């Protein structure tokens, strides 16, 4: 029963579990918990996360037009295989032994045909930020879908939000829809709100003209 409860906490409240582990005052206790999670729970969570990612991709097929997307599990690497016409690539999530106590990393591919590497780097940085997030649990499946949607949106001609430099908003999963009436650049509504709030202005971050 205790094992089932711990598995449920690790799966549904990974940030809570991570915070608890990090707050343990004795290194010996942290090492004990880390070994337990690595041996008994990380393999289950890894398989569950990869399967959930595949299901989410299938359920979101209408948001990935002209894209073939599937997930492969290679050791502790969750690999997102993407194809559009003749363009094929792989994006990898490296899962640590003590996941979710330790945070996965989204690795930059060696080659990314047809897409500027700077854009891909921003996608992978966003993936790492999602995994490290403290506000809400976001698992492997969520990051996989964000990467697949970014790939699809790039080929649809959607431009990055000039504030966060990404296509898919990290929290709301929306795309840039709010256009500046002057320079016509598109922004995430959420990014603009934060810009207006932090700058105490209602002007475009790029052209400095007022939003109507």
C-alpha positions as a Python dict, from the first residue, in 0.01 Angstrom:
ca = {
    (1, 'X'): (0, 0, 0),
    (2, 'X'): (281, 242, 87),
    (3, 'X'): (452, 170, -246),
    (4, 'X'): (132, 244, -438),
    (5, 'X'): (87, 574, -253),
    (6, 'X'): (447, 677, -323),
    (7, 'X'): (411, 585, -691),
    (8, 'X'): (94, 794, -712),
    (9, 'X'): (267, 1093, -552),
    (10, 'X'): (567, 1065, -784),
    (11, 'X'): (338, 1041, -1086),
    (12, 'X'): (84, 1311, -1004),
    (13, 'X'): (276, 1546, -773),
    (14, 'X'): (638, 1527, -892),
    (15, 'X'): (720, 1880, -776),
    (16, 'X'): (595, 1802, -425),
    (17, 'X'): (802, 1483, -417),
    (18, 'X'): (1109, 1669, -543),
    (19, 'X'): (1072, 1946, -288),
    (20, 'X'): (1033, 1695, -5),
    (21, 'X'): (1341, 1503, -116),
    (22, 'X'): (1548, 1821, -146),
    (23, 'X'): (1435, 1936, 200),
    (24, 'X'): (1551, 1621, 382),
    (25, 'X'): (1813, 1746, 628),
    (26, 'X'): (2044, 1443, 618),
    (27, 'X'): (2236, 1340, 308),
    (28, 'X'): (2201, 976, 411),
    (29, 'X'): (1822, 1005, 394),
    (30, 'X'): (1834, 1178, 56),
    (31, 'X'): (2059, 903, -80),
    (32, 'X'): (1827, 633, 55),
    (33, 'X'): (1519, 788, -108),
    (34, 'X'): (1707, 845, -433),
    (35, 'X'): (1816, 479, -452),
    (36, 'X'): (1463, 362, -377),
    (37, 'X'): (1308, 579, -646),
    (38, 'X'): (1578, 494, -901),
    (39, 'X'): (1543, 120, -850),
    (40, 'X'): (1171, 74, -797),
    (41, 'X'): (983, 368, -950),
    (42, 'X'): (1177, 549, -1225),
    (43, 'X'): (1149, 257, -1474),
    (44, 'X'): (771, 244, -1422),
    (45, 'X'): (732, 622, -1454),
    (46, 'X'): (949, 627, -1765),
    (47, 'X'): (738, 363, -1940),
    (48, 'X'): (419, 531, -1825),
    (49, 'X'): (538, 872, -1946),
    (50, 'X'): (637, 742, -2289),
    (51, 'X'): (303, 562, -2329),
    (52, 'X'): (113, 874, -2219),
    (53, 'X'): (310, 1082, -2469),
    (54, 'X'): (215, 847, -2753),
    (55, 'X'): (-152, 860, -2652),
    (56, 'X'): (-144, 1239, -2632),
    (57, 'X'): (12, 1266, -2977),
    (58, 'X'): (-259, 1042, -3118),
    (59, 'X'): (-534, 1239, -2947),
    (60, 'X'): (-384, 1566, -3075),
    (61, 'X'): (-344, 1457, -3437),
    (62, 'X'): (-572, 1738, -3555),
    (63, 'X'): (-324, 1991, -3407),
    (64, 'X'): (-34, 1833, -3598),
    (65, 'X'): (-139, 1869, -3964),
    (66, 'X'): (81, 1689, -4218),
    (67, 'X'): (307, 1565, -3937),
    (68, 'X'): (383, 1204, -3850),
    (69, 'X'): (482, 1193, -3484),
    (70, 'X'): (558, 895, -3267),
    (71, 'X'): (751, 813, -2950),
    (72, 'X'): (1026, 556, -2900),
    (73, 'X'): (1186, 455, -2572),
    (74, 'X'): (1561, 393, -2591),
    (75, 'X'): (1697, 316, -2248),
    (76, 'X'): (1624, 627, -2044),
    (77, 'X'): (1579, 842, -2353),
    (78, 'X'): (1232, 932, -2474),
    (79, 'X'): (1272, 999, -2845),
    (80, 'X'): (1018, 1200, -3044),
    (81, 'X'): (1038, 1101, -3410),
    (82, 'X'): (895, 1364, -3643),
    (83, 'X'): (836, 1349, -4017),
    (84, 'X'): (691, 1602, -4259),
    (85, 'X'): (728, 1518, -4627),
    (86, 'X'): (1102, 1454, -4673),
    (87, 'X'): (1205, 1619, -4346),
    (88, 'X'): (1279, 1375, -4066),
    (89, 'X'): (1427, 1444, -3724),
    (90, 'X'): (1447, 1319, -3369),
    (91, 'X'): (1413, 1520, -3049),
    (92, 'X'): (1530, 1349, -2731),
    (93, 'X'): (1437, 1380, -2366),
    (94, 'X'): (1704, 1233, -2137),
    (95, 'X'): (1547, 1101, -1817),
    (96, 'X'): (1777, 1075, -1512),
    (97, 'X'): (1796, 763, -1297),
    (98, 'X'): (1614, 927, -1005),
    (99, 'X'): (1329, 1079, -1209),
    (100, 'X'): (1121, 1269, -1101),
    (101, 'X'): (1343, 1367, -808),
    (102, 'X'): (1591, 1484, -1067),
    (103, 'X'): (1484, 1680, -1372),
    (104, 'X'): (1496, 1547, -1730),
    (105, 'X'): (1675, 1741, -1999),
    (106, 'X'): (1563, 1808, -2355),
    (107, 'X'): (1872, 1753, -2569),
    (108, 'X'): (1955, 1958, -2876),
    (109, 'X'): (1976, 1734, -3186),
    (110, 'X'): (2300, 1718, -3383),
    (111, 'X'): (2116, 1812, -3702),
    (112, 'X'): (1775, 1964, -3764),
    (113, 'X'): (1694, 1973, -4138),
    (114, 'X'): (1509, 2279, -4267),
    (115, 'X'): (1475, 2447, -3926),
    (116, 'X'): (1723, 2708, -3791),
    (117, 'X'): (1911, 2560, -3497),
    (118, 'X'): (1843, 2873, -3291),
    (119, 'X'): (1470, 2802, -3303),
    (120, 'X'): (1521, 2440, -3204),
    (121, 'X'): (1745, 2550, -2916),
    (122, 'X'): (1462, 2770, -2786),
    (123, 'X'): (1222, 2473, -2799),
    (124, 'X'): (1462, 2257, -2599),
    (125, 'X'): (1526, 2532, -2344),
    (126, 'X'): (1151, 2566, -2302),
    (127, 'X'): (1128, 2190, -2246),
    (128, 'X'): (1384, 2209, -1967),
    (129, 'X'): (1198, 2502, -1812),
    (130, 'X'): (876, 2303, -1812),
    (131, 'X'): (1041, 2009, -1638),
    (132, 'X'): (1193, 2241, -1378),
    (133, 'X'): (865, 2427, -1321),
    (134, 'X'): (754, 2478, -965),
    (135, 'X'): (395, 2583, -1019),
    (136, 'X'): (232, 2272, -1160),
    (137, 'X'): (325, 1917, -1260),
    (138, 'X'): (399, 1880, -1629),
    (139, 'X'): (514, 1540, -1740),
    (140, 'X'): (699, 1392, -2030),
    (141, 'X'): (381, 1376, -2240),
    (142, 'X'): (323, 1751, -2212),
    (143, 'X'): (676, 1835, -2324),
    (144, 'X'): (659, 1587, -2613),
    (145, 'X'): (338, 1748, -2740),
    (146, 'X'): (485, 2098, -2709),
    (147, 'X'): (787, 1993, -2917),
    (148, 'X'): (569, 1825, -3180),
    (149, 'X'): (340, 2128, -3205),
    (150, 'X'): (637, 2365, -3238),
    (151, 'X'): (765, 2150, -3526),
    (152, 'X'): (425, 2155, -3695),
    (153, 'X'): (365, 2528, -3640),
    (154, 'X'): (703, 2619, -3784),
    (155, 'X'): (610, 2454, -4115),
    (156, 'X'): (271, 2628, -4101),
    (157, 'X'): (455, 2961, -4103),
    (158, 'X'): (368, 3067, -3748),
    (159, 'X'): (626, 3309, -3608),
    (160, 'X'): (774, 3293, -3259),
    (161, 'X'): (637, 3525, -2993),
    (162, 'X'): (897, 3807, -2975),
    (163, 'X'): (873, 3811, -2594),
    (164, 'X'): (926, 3444, -2499),
    (165, 'X'): (1082, 3338, -2834),
    (166, 'X'): (857, 3032, -2858),
    (167, 'X'): (561, 2918, -3063),
    (168, 'X'): (368, 2736, -2789),
    (169, 'X'): (313, 2916, -2460),
    (170, 'X'): (467, 2716, -2178),
    (171, 'X'): (166, 2728, -1945),
    (172, 'X'): (-145, 2775, -2156),
    (173, 'X'): (-26, 2590, -2471),
    (174, 'X'): (-160, 2874, -2689),
    (175, 'X'): (11, 3019, -2996),
    (176, 'X'): (82, 3387, -3074),
    (177, 'X'): (-249, 3546, -3176),
    (178, 'X'): (-236, 3910, -3060),
    (179, 'X'): (-103, 4132, -3341),
    (180, 'X'): (51, 4473, -3292),
    (181, 'X'): (-165, 4714, -3497),
    (182, 'X'): (149, 4894, -3617),
    (183, 'X'): (429, 4643, -3682),
    (184, 'X'): (195, 4340, -3709),
    (185, 'X'): (415, 4110, -3499),
    (186, 'X'): (215, 3843, -3319),
    (187, 'X'): (239, 3784, -2945),
    (188, 'X'): (100, 3541, -2690),
    (189, 'X'): (-175, 3719, -2497),
    (190, 'X'): (-16, 3596, -2173),
    (191, 'X'): (327, 3733, -2266),
    (192, 'X'): (180, 4071, -2357),
    (193, 'X'): (-7, 4088, -2027),
    (194, 'X'): (314, 4024, -1835),
    (195, 'X'): (497, 4281, -2050),
    (196, 'X'): (233, 4548, -1985),
    (197, 'X'): (236, 4466, -1614),
    (198, 'X'): (613, 4466, -1568),
    (199, 'X'): (684, 4767, -1789),
    (200, 'X'): (384, 4973, -1677),
    (201, 'X'): (329, 5047, -2046),
    (202, 'X'): (72, 4949, -2306),
    (203, 'X'): (308, 4981, -2602),
    (204, 'X'): (448, 4719, -2835),
    (205, 'X'): (777, 4574, -2705),
    (206, 'X'): (921, 4594, -3057),
    (207, 'X'): (802, 4914, -3223),
    (208, 'X'): (702, 5099, -2905),
    (209, 'X'): (370, 5206, -3057),
    (210, 'X'): (53, 5183, -2848),
    (211, 'X'): (-174, 4879, -2864),
    (212, 'X'): (-529, 4978, -2943),
}
